[in-house]
Amino acid sequence: MVTGASTADAAIILVDARHGIIEQTKRHSYIASLLKLPHVFVAVNKMDLVDFSEEVFNNIKASYQQIAEKLKLKKVYYLPISARDGDNVVTRSLKTPWYTGETLLHLLENIPVRDNEETRPARFPVQYVIRPQNDRFHDYRAYAGRIASGSFRVGEEVVVLPSGSESTIKAIDEADKTLDRAFAPLSVAIRLTDEVDVSRGDMIVKKGELPQVNASISLLVCWLNHRPLRIGAKYIIRHTSDEVFGIIKDVYFKVNINTLEHETEDKKVMMNDIAHIEIKTSKPLKYDLYEQNRTTGSLVIIDEATFETVGAGMIVNRLEE
């Protein structure tokens, strides 16, 4: 769910009307809150198996509202549905006259999406340096990648991180044409007026719109592997186009999914656990907090021996902040 929901604007939490709120319901809801999803749909399914009981639906709604308040979910919708027969999924059901809301499809088609990525601070992680080195393009040098957020325009002053070198955008190339302006999520090649040292993993940003640059990173991590997280162990950290080594320095707390409380004493993070951890990377990362930028504020943790993805992290403020 973590990887799938990381680019979503809404989550559908499916609840079995016969069983009500279970551990998986709480885990998925917590992940939705971590990912700052602006819309959560609680679809109470299999209403046909409880005779479309309004009382059953209201009891589940009341139980979930306590979770939503604790997790500070922004906008929650409650729907009684029967996926098998399509009740309140695409068309209104005659079996739930007590439900006056819209169908699931109508709500999904009409919810407002998040702010356009174009309006966020400009971030361009460099994936590749283009140097043709032939007679036709003897002096050509461009930096290829995908614009993570914001926009860039020819003539704008930019900064290359982590070096801090400054330059001006000379040209923006896209396939066989040049652009005056490019915006997220276009894949382009940016040419600069100065010969600055740029390599894969560096980030080009607008002057005055700098991200954080640090080797000590605080994360909320969802652990995805059957082998537990190991404090002091070295992992591969993949962040935008950058890849570095990182050491798990500490586990601040683990989330108790049943109570949604933070457990500071239990530092054993197992598969499907959610924890607040601190990592130290071999070189500084260029990042924003996850709530400010989903692309530059997220990373994955990879086992250096098996190359399995073992964790998905969202960058947050340190506890003392």
PDB file of C-alpha atoms in Angstrom:
ATOM      1  CA  MET A   1       0.000   0.000   0.000  1.00  0.00           C
ATOM      2  CA  VAL A   2       2.819   2.408   0.844  1.00  0.00           C
ATOM      3  CA  THR A   3       4.297   2.525  -2.652  1.00  0.00           C
ATOM      4  CA  GLY A   4       0.907   2.555  -4.358  1.00  0.00           C
ATOM      5  CA  ALA A   5      -0.523   5.314  -2.185  1.00  0.00           C
ATOM      6  CA  SER A   6       2.578   7.528  -2.296  1.00  0.00           C
ATOM      7  CA  THR A   7       1.391   9.178  -5.529  1.00  0.00           C
ATOM      8  CA  ALA A   8      -2.344   9.069  -4.764  1.00  0.00           C
ATOM      9  CA  ASP A   9      -4.763  11.821  -3.797  1.00  0.00           C
ATOM     10  CA  ALA A  10      -7.253   9.517  -2.079  1.00  0.00           C
ATOM     11  CA  ALA A  11      -7.453   6.172  -0.295  1.00  0.00           C
ATOM     12  CA  ILE A  12     -10.336   3.715  -0.130  1.00  0.00           C
ATOM     13  CA  ILE A  13     -10.379   1.894   3.211  1.00  0.00           C
ATOM     14  CA  LEU A  14     -12.465  -1.248   2.763  1.00  0.00           C
ATOM     15  CA  VAL A  15     -14.253  -2.465   5.901  1.00  0.00           C
ATOM     16  CA  ASP A  16     -16.127  -5.768   6.080  1.00  0.00           C
ATOM     17  CA  ALA A  17     -19.555  -4.982   7.549  1.00  0.00           C
ATOM     18  CA  ARG A  18     -19.542  -8.328   9.386  1.00  0.00           C
ATOM     19  CA  HIS A  19     -16.243  -7.760  11.197  1.00  0.00           C
ATOM     20  CA  GLY A  20     -15.953  -3.981  11.543  1.00  0.00           C
ATOM     21  CA  ILE A  21     -12.645  -2.255  12.334  1.00  0.00           C
ATOM     22  CA  ILE A  22      -9.682  -4.661  12.391  1.00  0.00           C
ATOM     23  CA  GLU A  23      -5.903  -4.248  12.708  1.00  0.00           C
ATOM     24  CA  GLN A  24      -5.424  -3.917   8.945  1.00  0.00           C
ATOM     25  CA  THR A  25      -7.984  -1.086   8.902  1.00  0.00           C
ATOM     26  CA  LYS A  26      -5.936   0.827  11.466  1.00  0.00           C
ATOM     27  CA  ARG A  27      -2.631   0.129   9.679  1.00  0.00           C
ATOM     28  CA  HIS A  28      -3.925   1.334   6.313  1.00  0.00           C
ATOM     29  CA  SER A  29      -5.488   4.388   7.936  1.00  0.00           C
ATOM     30  CA  TYR A  30      -2.214   5.228   9.681  1.00  0.00           C
ATOM     31  CA  ILE A  31      -0.365   4.958   6.370  1.00  0.00           C
ATOM     32  CA  ALA A  32      -2.947   7.263   4.773  1.00  0.00           C
ATOM     33  CA  SER A  33      -2.268   9.804   7.520  1.00  0.00           C
ATOM     34  CA  LEU A  34       1.517   9.458   7.085  1.00  0.00           C
ATOM     35  CA  LEU A  35       1.199  10.080   3.356  1.00  0.00           C
ATOM     36  CA  LYS A  36      -0.978  13.140   4.017  1.00  0.00           C
ATOM     37  CA  LEU A  37      -3.725  11.887   1.706  1.00  0.00           C
ATOM     38  CA  PRO A  38      -6.367  14.627   1.590  1.00  0.00           C
ATOM     39  CA  HIS A  39      -9.328  12.266   1.014  1.00  0.00           C
ATOM     40  CA  VAL A  40     -10.151   8.958   2.708  1.00  0.00           C
ATOM     41  CA  PHE A  41     -13.177   6.884   1.682  1.00  0.00           C
ATOM     42  CA  VAL A  42     -14.381   4.362   4.246  1.00  0.00           C
ATOM     43  CA  ALA A  43     -16.329   1.859   2.148  1.00  0.00           C
ATOM     44  CA  VAL A  44     -18.299  -0.472   4.407  1.00  0.00           C
ATOM     45  CA  ASN A  45     -18.565  -3.502   2.130  1.00  0.00           C
ATOM     46  CA  LYS A  46     -20.737  -6.642   2.182  1.00  0.00           C
ATOM     47  CA  MET A  47     -23.713  -4.712   3.453  1.00  0.00           C
ATOM     48  CA  ASP A  48     -25.857  -7.362   1.747  1.00  0.00           C
ATOM     49  CA  LEU A  49     -24.636  -9.881   4.354  1.00  0.00           C
ATOM     50  CA  VAL A  50     -25.954  -7.745   7.241  1.00  0.00           C
ATOM     51  CA  ASP A  51     -29.278  -6.976   5.531  1.00  0.00           C
ATOM     52  CA  PHE A  52     -28.155  -3.420   4.733  1.00  0.00           C
ATOM     53  CA  SER A  53     -28.488  -2.545   8.401  1.00  0.00           C
ATOM     54  CA  GLU A  54     -28.235   1.163   9.143  1.00  0.00           C
ATOM     55  CA  GLU A  55     -27.319   0.353  12.738  1.00  0.00           C
ATOM     56  CA  VAL A  56     -24.339  -1.778  11.696  1.00  0.00           C
ATOM     57  CA  PHE A  57     -23.145   0.970   9.349  1.00  0.00           C
ATOM     58  CA  ASN A  58     -23.497   3.697  11.989  1.00  0.00           C
ATOM     59  CA  ASN A  59     -21.620   1.649  14.592  1.00  0.00           C
ATOM     60  CA  ILE A  60     -18.691   1.157  12.206  1.00  0.00           C
ATOM     61  CA  LYS A  61     -18.796   4.849  11.274  1.00  0.00           C
ATOM     62  CA  ALA A  62     -18.689   5.881  14.948  1.00  0.00           C
ATOM     63  CA  SER A  63     -15.743   3.548  15.626  1.00  0.00           C
ATOM     64  CA  TYR A  64     -13.797   4.842  12.647  1.00  0.00           C
ATOM     65  CA  GLN A  65     -14.453   8.481  13.503  1.00  0.00           C
ATOM     66  CA  GLN A  66     -12.405   7.991  16.674  1.00  0.00           C
ATOM     67  CA  ILE A  67      -9.497   6.721  14.545  1.00  0.00           C
ATOM     68  CA  ALA A  68      -9.876   9.572  12.058  1.00  0.00           C
ATOM     69  CA  GLU A  69      -9.769  12.166  14.841  1.00  0.00           C
ATOM     70  CA  LYS A  70      -6.714  10.593  16.442  1.00  0.00           C
ATOM     71  CA  LEU A  71      -4.861  10.437  13.114  1.00  0.00           C
ATOM     72  CA  LYS A  72      -6.083  13.903  12.072  1.00  0.00           C
ATOM     73  CA  LEU A  73      -7.353  12.685   8.719  1.00  0.00           C
ATOM     74  CA  LYS A  74      -8.451  15.684   6.690  1.00  0.00           C
ATOM     75  CA  LYS A  75     -11.600  14.602   4.868  1.00  0.00           C
ATOM     76  CA  VAL A  76     -13.363  11.281   5.488  1.00  0.00           C
ATOM     77  CA  TYR A  77     -16.323   9.939   3.522  1.00  0.00           C
ATOM     78  CA  TYR A  78     -18.460   6.989   4.693  1.00  0.00           C
ATOM     79  CA  LEU A  79     -20.341   4.777   2.247  1.00  0.00           C
ATOM     80  CA  PRO A  80     -22.391   1.568   2.651  1.00  0.00           C
ATOM     81  CA  ILE A  81     -21.670  -0.615  -0.362  1.00  0.00           C
ATOM     82  CA  SER A  82     -22.000  -4.096  -1.774  1.00  0.00           C
ATOM     83  CA  ALA A  83     -19.184  -4.640  -4.237  1.00  0.00           C
ATOM     84  CA  ARG A  84     -20.727  -7.883  -5.479  1.00  0.00           C
ATOM     85  CA  ASP A  85     -23.966  -6.234  -6.604  1.00  0.00           C
ATOM     86  CA  GLY A  86     -22.647  -2.696  -7.139  1.00  0.00           C
ATOM     87  CA  ASP A  87     -24.808  -1.028  -4.499  1.00  0.00           C
ATOM     88  CA  ASN A  88     -23.685   2.610  -4.061  1.00  0.00           C
ATOM     89  CA  VAL A  89     -20.563   1.921  -6.105  1.00  0.00           C
ATOM     90  CA  VAL A  90     -21.695   3.200  -9.491  1.00  0.00           C
ATOM     91  CA  THR A  91     -25.429   3.719  -8.954  1.00  0.00           C
ATOM     92  CA  ARG A  92     -27.500   4.595  -5.909  1.00  0.00           C
ATOM     93  CA  SER A  93     -28.928   1.596  -4.099  1.00  0.00           C
ATOM     94  CA  LEU A  94     -32.627   1.234  -3.333  1.00  0.00           C
ATOM     95  CA  LYS A  95     -31.654  -1.044  -0.442  1.00  0.00           C
ATOM     96  CA  THR A  96     -30.154   1.836   1.579  1.00  0.00           C
ATOM     97  CA  PRO A  97     -32.860   4.544   1.569  1.00  0.00           C
ATOM     98  CA  TRP A  98     -31.335   5.851   4.806  1.00  0.00           C
ATOM     99  CA  TYR A  99     -28.069   6.732   2.985  1.00  0.00           C
ATOM    100  CA  THR A 100     -28.331  10.164   1.365  1.00  0.00           C
ATOM    101  CA  GLY A 101     -24.752  10.547   0.141  1.00  0.00           C
ATOM    102  CA  GLU A 102     -23.303  10.096  -3.342  1.00  0.00           C
ATOM    103  CA  THR A 103     -21.962   6.922  -4.937  1.00  0.00           C
ATOM    104  CA  LEU A 104     -18.297   5.992  -4.657  1.00  0.00           C
ATOM    105  CA  LEU A 105     -17.682   6.617  -8.359  1.00  0.00           C
ATOM    106  CA  HIS A 106     -19.298  10.060  -8.234  1.00  0.00           C
ATOM    107  CA  LEU A 107     -17.194  11.087  -5.243  1.00  0.00           C
ATOM    108  CA  LEU A 108     -13.966   9.825  -6.814  1.00  0.00           C
ATOM    109  CA  GLU A 109     -14.658  11.699 -10.038  1.00  0.00           C
ATOM    110  CA  ASN A 110     -15.403  14.973  -8.267  1.00  0.00           C
ATOM    111  CA  ILE A 111     -12.892  15.298  -5.428  1.00  0.00           C
ATOM    112  CA  PRO A 112     -10.363  18.133  -5.814  1.00  0.00           C
ATOM    113  CA  VAL A 113      -6.805  16.930  -6.372  1.00  0.00           C
ATOM    114  CA  ARG A 114      -3.698  18.289  -4.655  1.00  0.00           C
ATOM    115  CA  ASP A 115      -1.922  21.492  -5.567  1.00  0.00           C
ATOM    116  CA  ASN A 116      -0.220  21.347  -8.942  1.00  0.00           C
ATOM    117  CA  GLU A 117       3.410  20.245  -8.623  1.00  0.00           C
ATOM    118  CA  GLU A 118       4.270  23.176 -10.897  1.00  0.00           C
ATOM    119  CA  THR A 119       3.608  25.622  -8.058  1.00  0.00           C
ATOM    120  CA  ARG A 120       6.127  24.017  -5.674  1.00  0.00           C
ATOM    121  CA  PRO A 121       9.826  24.992  -5.389  1.00  0.00           C
ATOM    122  CA  ALA A 122      11.772  23.852  -8.455  1.00  0.00           C
ATOM    123  CA  ARG A 123      13.689  20.582  -8.049  1.00  0.00           C
ATOM    124  CA  PHE A 124      15.672  18.843 -10.812  1.00  0.00           C
ATOM    125  CA  PRO A 125      17.541  15.664  -9.758  1.00  0.00           C
ATOM    126  CA  VAL A 126      20.231  14.982 -12.354  1.00  0.00           C
ATOM    127  CA  GLN A 127      20.083  11.459 -13.781  1.00  0.00           C
ATOM    128  CA  TYR A 128      22.690  11.682 -16.529  1.00  0.00           C
ATOM    129  CA  VAL A 129      25.320  14.043 -17.966  1.00  0.00           C
ATOM    130  CA  ILE A 130      25.125  14.247 -21.772  1.00  0.00           C
ATOM    131  CA  ARG A 131      28.491  14.752 -23.519  1.00  0.00           C
ATOM    132  CA  PRO A 132      28.244  13.528 -27.148  1.00  0.00           C
ATOM    133  CA  GLN A 133      31.931  14.332 -27.893  1.00  0.00           C
ATOM    134  CA  ASN A 134      31.596  14.315 -31.671  1.00  0.00           C
ATOM    135  CA  ASP A 135      32.264  16.924 -34.356  1.00  0.00           C
ATOM    136  CA  ARG A 136      28.625  18.000 -34.615  1.00  0.00           C
ATOM    137  CA  PHE A 137      28.140  18.525 -30.854  1.00  0.00           C
ATOM    138  CA  HIS A 138      31.702  19.278 -29.870  1.00  0.00           C
ATOM    139  CA  ASP A 139      30.803  21.696 -27.063  1.00  0.00           C
ATOM    140  CA  TYR A 140      27.422  20.229 -26.082  1.00  0.00           C
ATOM    141  CA  ARG A 141      26.982  19.524 -22.359  1.00  0.00           C
ATOM    142  CA  ALA A 142      23.576  19.020 -20.778  1.00  0.00           C
ATOM    143  CA  TYR A 143      22.123  17.481 -17.639  1.00  0.00           C
ATOM    144  CA  ALA A 144      19.242  15.068 -18.178  1.00  0.00           C
ATOM    145  CA  GLY A 145      16.534  14.187 -15.698  1.00  0.00           C
ATOM    146  CA  ARG A 146      12.907  14.538 -14.733  1.00  0.00           C
ATOM    147  CA  ILE A 147      11.672  17.724 -13.085  1.00  0.00           C
ATOM    148  CA  ALA A 148      10.440  16.600  -9.669  1.00  0.00           C
ATOM    149  CA  SER A 149       8.509  19.776  -8.896  1.00  0.00           C
ATOM    150  CA  GLY A 150       8.162  23.415  -9.910  1.00  0.00           C
ATOM    151  CA  SER A 151       9.337  24.865 -13.204  1.00  0.00           C
ATOM    152  CA  PHE A 152      12.489  26.191 -14.858  1.00  0.00           C
ATOM    153  CA  ARG A 153      12.876  28.956 -17.421  1.00  0.00           C
ATOM    154  CA  VAL A 154      15.752  29.920 -19.719  1.00  0.00           C
ATOM    155  CA  GLY A 155      17.724  32.771 -18.140  1.00  0.00           C
ATOM    156  CA  GLU A 156      16.915  31.846 -14.529  1.00  0.00           C
ATOM    157  CA  GLU A 157      19.687  31.681 -11.953  1.00  0.00           C
ATOM    158  CA  VAL A 158      20.149  28.226 -10.454  1.00  0.00           C
ATOM    159  CA  VAL A 159      22.250  26.468  -7.832  1.00  0.00           C
ATOM    160  CA  VAL A 160      23.767  23.001  -8.153  1.00  0.00           C
ATOM    161  CA  LEU A 161      23.681  20.980  -4.937  1.00  0.00           C
ATOM    162  CA  PRO A 162      25.474  19.789  -2.914  1.00  0.00           C
ATOM    163  CA  SER A 163      28.437  21.813  -4.298  1.00  0.00           C
ATOM    164  CA  GLY A 164      26.586  25.143  -4.182  1.00  0.00           C
ATOM    165  CA  SER A 165      27.887  26.177  -7.619  1.00  0.00           C
ATOM    166  CA  GLU A 166      25.794  28.901  -9.241  1.00  0.00           C
ATOM    167  CA  SER A 167      24.965  29.367 -12.915  1.00  0.00           C
ATOM    168  CA  THR A 168      22.218  30.421 -15.328  1.00  0.00           C
ATOM    169  CA  ILE A 169      20.028  28.236 -17.530  1.00  0.00           C
ATOM    170  CA  LYS A 170      21.264  28.585 -21.098  1.00  0.00           C
ATOM    171  CA  ALA A 171      18.781  26.233 -22.783  1.00  0.00           C
ATOM    172  CA  ILE A 172      16.230  23.513 -22.040  1.00  0.00           C
ATOM    173  CA  ASP A 173      16.078  20.605 -24.496  1.00  0.00           C
ATOM    174  CA  GLU A 174      13.229  18.142 -24.856  1.00  0.00           C
ATOM    175  CA  ALA A 175      13.703  15.411 -27.474  1.00  0.00           C
ATOM    176  CA  ASP A 176      14.271  17.261 -30.771  1.00  0.00           C
ATOM    177  CA  LYS A 177      13.141  20.726 -29.658  1.00  0.00           C
ATOM    178  CA  THR A 178      14.117  23.453 -27.217  1.00  0.00           C
ATOM    179  CA  LEU A 179      11.810  24.994 -24.632  1.00  0.00           C
ATOM    180  CA  ASP A 180      11.664  28.425 -23.039  1.00  0.00           C
ATOM    181  CA  ARG A 181      10.090  26.912 -19.935  1.00  0.00           C
ATOM    182  CA  ALA A 182       9.684  23.398 -18.540  1.00  0.00           C
ATOM    183  CA  PHE A 183       7.682  22.164 -15.589  1.00  0.00           C
ATOM    184  CA  ALA A 184       7.073  18.990 -13.565  1.00  0.00           C
ATOM    185  CA  PRO A 185       6.926  16.161 -14.487  1.00  0.00           C
ATOM    186  CA  LEU A 186       8.668  16.722 -17.843  1.00  0.00           C
ATOM    187  CA  SER A 187      11.888  14.864 -18.666  1.00  0.00           C
ATOM    188  CA  VAL A 188      14.348  17.353 -20.153  1.00  0.00           C
ATOM    189  CA  ALA A 189      18.032  18.188 -20.543  1.00  0.00           C
ATOM    190  CA  ILE A 190      19.177  21.464 -19.019  1.00  0.00           C
ATOM    191  CA  ARG A 191      22.201  23.372 -20.352  1.00  0.00           C
ATOM    192  CA  LEU A 192      23.988  25.920 -18.164  1.00  0.00           C
ATOM    193  CA  THR A 193      26.024  28.963 -19.168  1.00  0.00           C
ATOM    194  CA  ASP A 194      28.976  27.961 -16.954  1.00  0.00           C
ATOM    195  CA  GLU A 195      31.055  24.801 -16.885  1.00  0.00           C
ATOM    196  CA  VAL A 196      30.253  23.604 -13.389  1.00  0.00           C
ATOM    197  CA  ASP A 197      30.893  20.190 -11.903  1.00  0.00           C
ATOM    198  CA  VAL A 198      27.587  18.272 -12.091  1.00  0.00           C
ATOM    199  CA  SER A 199      27.074  14.505 -11.856  1.00  0.00           C
ATOM    200  CA  ARG A 200      24.301  11.964 -11.350  1.00  0.00           C
ATOM    201  CA  GLY A 201      22.616  12.447  -7.990  1.00  0.00           C
ATOM    202  CA  ASP A 202      23.194  16.199  -7.880  1.00  0.00           C
ATOM    203  CA  MET A 203      20.189  18.504  -7.819  1.00  0.00           C
ATOM    204  CA  ILE A 204      19.617  21.731  -9.754  1.00  0.00           C
ATOM    205  CA  VAL A 205      17.340  24.216  -7.976  1.00  0.00           C
ATOM    206  CA  LYS A 206      16.387  27.845  -8.378  1.00  0.00           C
ATOM    207  CA  LYS A 207      18.446  30.377  -6.491  1.00  0.00           C
ATOM    208  CA  GLY A 208      16.450  31.360  -3.415  1.00  0.00           C
ATOM    209  CA  GLU A 209      14.480  28.077  -3.344  1.00  0.00           C
ATOM    210  CA  LEU A 210      17.012  25.845  -1.633  1.00  0.00           C
ATOM    211  CA  PRO A 211      16.075  22.481  -0.086  1.00  0.00           C
ATOM    212  CA  GLN A 212      17.659  21.085   3.036  1.00  0.00           C
ATOM    213  CA  VAL A 213      21.096  19.487   2.636  1.00  0.00           C
ATOM    214  CA  ASN A 214      22.028  17.112   5.430  1.00  0.00           C
ATOM    215  CA  ALA A 215      23.517  13.674   6.128  1.00  0.00           C
ATOM    216  CA  SER A 216      21.432  13.091   9.264  1.00  0.00           C
ATOM    217  CA  ILE A 217      17.880  12.299   8.206  1.00  0.00           C
ATOM    218  CA  SER A 218      14.799  11.694  10.346  1.00  0.00           C
ATOM    219  CA  LEU A 219      12.258   9.286   8.832  1.00  0.00           C
ATOM    220  CA  LEU A 220       8.905   7.706   9.380  1.00  0.00           C
ATOM    221  CA  VAL A 221       9.560   4.294   7.854  1.00  0.00           C
ATOM    222  CA  CYS A 222       7.291   1.437   6.835  1.00  0.00           C
ATOM    223  CA  TRP A 223       9.318  -1.770   7.124  1.00  0.00           C
ATOM    224  CA  LEU A 224       8.669  -4.127   4.195  1.00  0.00           C
ATOM    225  CA  ASN A 225      10.955  -7.102   4.813  1.00  0.00           C
ATOM    226  CA  HIS A 226      10.664 -10.265   6.913  1.00  0.00           C
ATOM    227  CA  ARG A 227      14.130  -9.566   8.335  1.00  0.00           C
ATOM    228  CA  PRO A 228      13.921  -6.952  11.116  1.00  0.00           C
ATOM    229  CA  LEU A 229      15.493  -3.511  10.920  1.00  0.00           C
ATOM    230  CA  ARG A 230      18.965  -3.555  12.496  1.00  0.00           C
ATOM    231  CA  ILE A 231      20.235  -0.528  14.407  1.00  0.00           C
ATOM    232  CA  GLY A 232      23.838   0.135  13.391  1.00  0.00           C
ATOM    233  CA  ALA A 233      23.497  -1.797  10.133  1.00  0.00           C
ATOM    234  CA  LYS A 234      24.461  -0.338   6.758  1.00  0.00           C
ATOM    235  CA  TYR A 235      21.873  -0.094   3.971  1.00  0.00           C
ATOM    236  CA  ILE A 236      21.670   1.434   0.505  1.00  0.00           C
ATOM    237  CA  ILE A 237      19.587   4.615   0.497  1.00  0.00           C
ATOM    238  CA  ARG A 238      17.957   5.548  -2.812  1.00  0.00           C
ATOM    239  CA  HIS A 239      16.656   9.120  -2.941  1.00  0.00           C
ATOM    240  CA  THR A 240      15.504  10.728  -6.222  1.00  0.00           C
ATOM    241  CA  SER A 241      18.414  10.003  -8.620  1.00  0.00           C
ATOM    242  CA  ASP A 242      20.951   9.658  -5.813  1.00  0.00           C
ATOM    243  CA  GLU A 243      22.153   6.459  -4.190  1.00  0.00           C
ATOM    244  CA  VAL A 244      24.281   6.451  -1.034  1.00  0.00           C
ATOM    245  CA  PHE A 245      25.055   4.229   1.917  1.00  0.00           C
ATOM    246  CA  GLY A 246      23.305   4.880   5.195  1.00  0.00           C
ATOM    247  CA  ILE A 247      23.471   3.575   8.757  1.00  0.00           C
ATOM    248  CA  ILE A 248      20.427   3.221  11.013  1.00  0.00           C
ATOM    249  CA  LYS A 249      21.410   5.314  14.027  1.00  0.00           C
ATOM    250  CA  ASP A 250      18.341   4.973  16.244  1.00  0.00           C
ATOM    251  CA  VAL A 251      14.668   4.039  16.522  1.00  0.00           C
ATOM    252  CA  TYR A 252      12.814   6.811  18.327  1.00  0.00           C
ATOM    253  CA  PHE A 253       9.486   5.009  18.540  1.00  0.00           C
ATOM    254  CA  LYS A 254       7.371   2.292  16.970  1.00  0.00           C
ATOM    255  CA  VAL A 255       3.652   2.696  16.328  1.00  0.00           C
ATOM    256  CA  ASN A 256       1.327   0.321  18.159  1.00  0.00           C
ATOM    257  CA  ILE A 257      -1.266  -0.284  15.445  1.00  0.00           C
ATOM    258  CA  ASN A 258      -3.925  -1.433  17.921  1.00  0.00           C
ATOM    259  CA  THR A 259      -3.753   1.644  20.158  1.00  0.00           C
ATOM    260  CA  LEU A 260      -2.067   4.033  17.656  1.00  0.00           C
ATOM    261  CA  GLU A 261       0.253   5.035  20.503  1.00  0.00           C
ATOM    262  CA  HIS A 262       4.029   5.541  20.182  1.00  0.00           C
ATOM    263  CA  GLU A 263       6.136   2.877  21.904  1.00  0.00           C
ATOM    264  CA  THR A 264       9.573   4.232  22.779  1.00  0.00           C
ATOM    265  CA  GLU A 265      10.889   1.179  24.616  1.00  0.00           C
ATOM    266  CA  ASP A 266      10.295  -1.418  21.888  1.00  0.00           C
ATOM    267  CA  LYS A 267      12.909  -0.788  19.199  1.00  0.00           C
ATOM    268  CA  LYS A 268      12.466  -4.067  17.301  1.00  0.00           C
ATOM    269  CA  VAL A 269      10.991  -3.112  13.927  1.00  0.00           C
ATOM    270  CA  MET A 270       9.492  -6.063  12.049  1.00  0.00           C
ATOM    271  CA  MET A 271       7.698  -6.470   8.722  1.00  0.00           C
ATOM    272  CA  ASN A 272       4.702  -4.099   8.367  1.00  0.00           C
ATOM    273  CA  ASP A 273       5.798  -2.079  11.401  1.00  0.00           C
ATOM    274  CA  ILE A 274       5.835   1.716  11.221  1.00  0.00           C
ATOM    275  CA  ALA A 275       8.579   3.519  13.117  1.00  0.00           C
ATOM    276  CA  HIS A 276      10.320   6.878  13.504  1.00  0.00           C
ATOM    277  CA  ILE A 277      14.038   6.370  12.881  1.00  0.00           C
ATOM    278  CA  GLU A 278      17.243   8.325  12.345  1.00  0.00           C
ATOM    279  CA  ILE A 279      19.726   7.494   9.583  1.00  0.00           C
ATOM    280  CA  LYS A 280      23.204   8.824   8.809  1.00  0.00           C
ATOM    281  CA  THR A 281      24.167   8.849   5.128  1.00  0.00           C
ATOM    282  CA  SER A 282      27.642   8.627   3.595  1.00  0.00           C
ATOM    283  CA  LYS A 283      27.086  11.991   1.893  1.00  0.00           C
ATOM    284  CA  PRO A 284      24.439  14.694   2.335  1.00  0.00           C
ATOM    285  CA  LEU A 285      21.039  14.307   0.709  1.00  0.00           C
ATOM    286  CA  LYS A 286      19.186  17.211  -0.907  1.00  0.00           C
ATOM    287  CA  TYR A 287      15.632  16.961   0.334  1.00  0.00           C
ATOM    288  CA  ASP A 288      12.393  18.588   1.457  1.00  0.00           C
ATOM    289  CA  LEU A 289      10.064  17.339   4.166  1.00  0.00           C
ATOM    290  CA  TYR A 290       7.553  14.823   2.814  1.00  0.00           C
ATOM    291  CA  GLU A 291       4.580  17.060   3.610  1.00  0.00           C
ATOM    292  CA  GLN A 292       6.147  19.743   1.396  1.00  0.00           C
ATOM    293  CA  ASN A 293       7.289  17.571  -1.508  1.00  0.00           C
ATOM    294  CA  ARG A 294       6.379  13.917  -1.987  1.00  0.00           C
ATOM    295  CA  THR A 295       9.215  13.259  -4.455  1.00  0.00           C
ATOM    296  CA  THR A 296      12.187  14.843  -2.696  1.00  0.00           C
ATOM    297  CA  GLY A 297      10.751  13.992   0.718  1.00  0.00           C
ATOM    298  CA  SER A 298      10.708  10.226   0.252  1.00  0.00           C
ATOM    299  CA  LEU A 299      13.310   7.495  -0.101  1.00  0.00           C
ATOM    300  CA  VAL A 300      13.690   3.725  -0.112  1.00  0.00           C
ATOM    301  CA  ILE A 301      15.990   1.565   1.991  1.00  0.00           C
ATOM    302  CA  ILE A 302      17.688  -1.369   0.249  1.00  0.00           C
ATOM    303  CA  ASP A 303      19.521  -4.339   1.733  1.00  0.00           C
ATOM    304  CA  GLU A 304      23.121  -4.109   0.477  1.00  0.00           C
ATOM    305  CA  ALA A 305      23.510  -7.911   0.378  1.00  0.00           C
ATOM    306  CA  THR A 306      20.262  -9.005  -1.297  1.00  0.00           C
ATOM    307  CA  PHE A 307      19.318  -5.694  -2.992  1.00  0.00           C
ATOM    308  CA  GLU A 308      15.768  -6.148  -1.726  1.00  0.00           C
ATOM    309  CA  THR A 309      13.777  -3.043  -0.905  1.00  0.00           C
ATOM    310  CA  VAL A 310      13.299  -3.374   2.853  1.00  0.00           C
ATOM    311  CA  GLY A 311      11.818  -0.007   3.819  1.00  0.00           C
ATOM    312  CA  ALA A 312       9.953   3.025   2.499  1.00  0.00           C
ATOM    313  CA  GLY A 313      10.646   6.282   4.287  1.00  0.00           C
ATOM    314  CA  MET A 314       9.051   9.707   4.535  1.00  0.00           C
ATOM    315  CA  ILE A 315      11.373  12.498   5.673  1.00  0.00           C
ATOM    316  CA  VAL A 316      10.066  14.405   8.694  1.00  0.00           C
ATOM    317  CA  ASN A 317      11.362  16.877  11.240  1.00  0.00           C
ATOM    318  CA  ARG A 318      13.483  15.548  14.087  1.00  0.00           C
ATOM    319  CA  LEU A 319      11.640  15.016  17.345  1.00  0.00           C
ATOM    320  CA  GLU A 320      13.370  17.982  19.007  1.00  0.00           C
ATOM    321  CA  GLU A 321      12.090  20.212  16.200  1.00  0.00           C
TER     322      GLU A 321
END
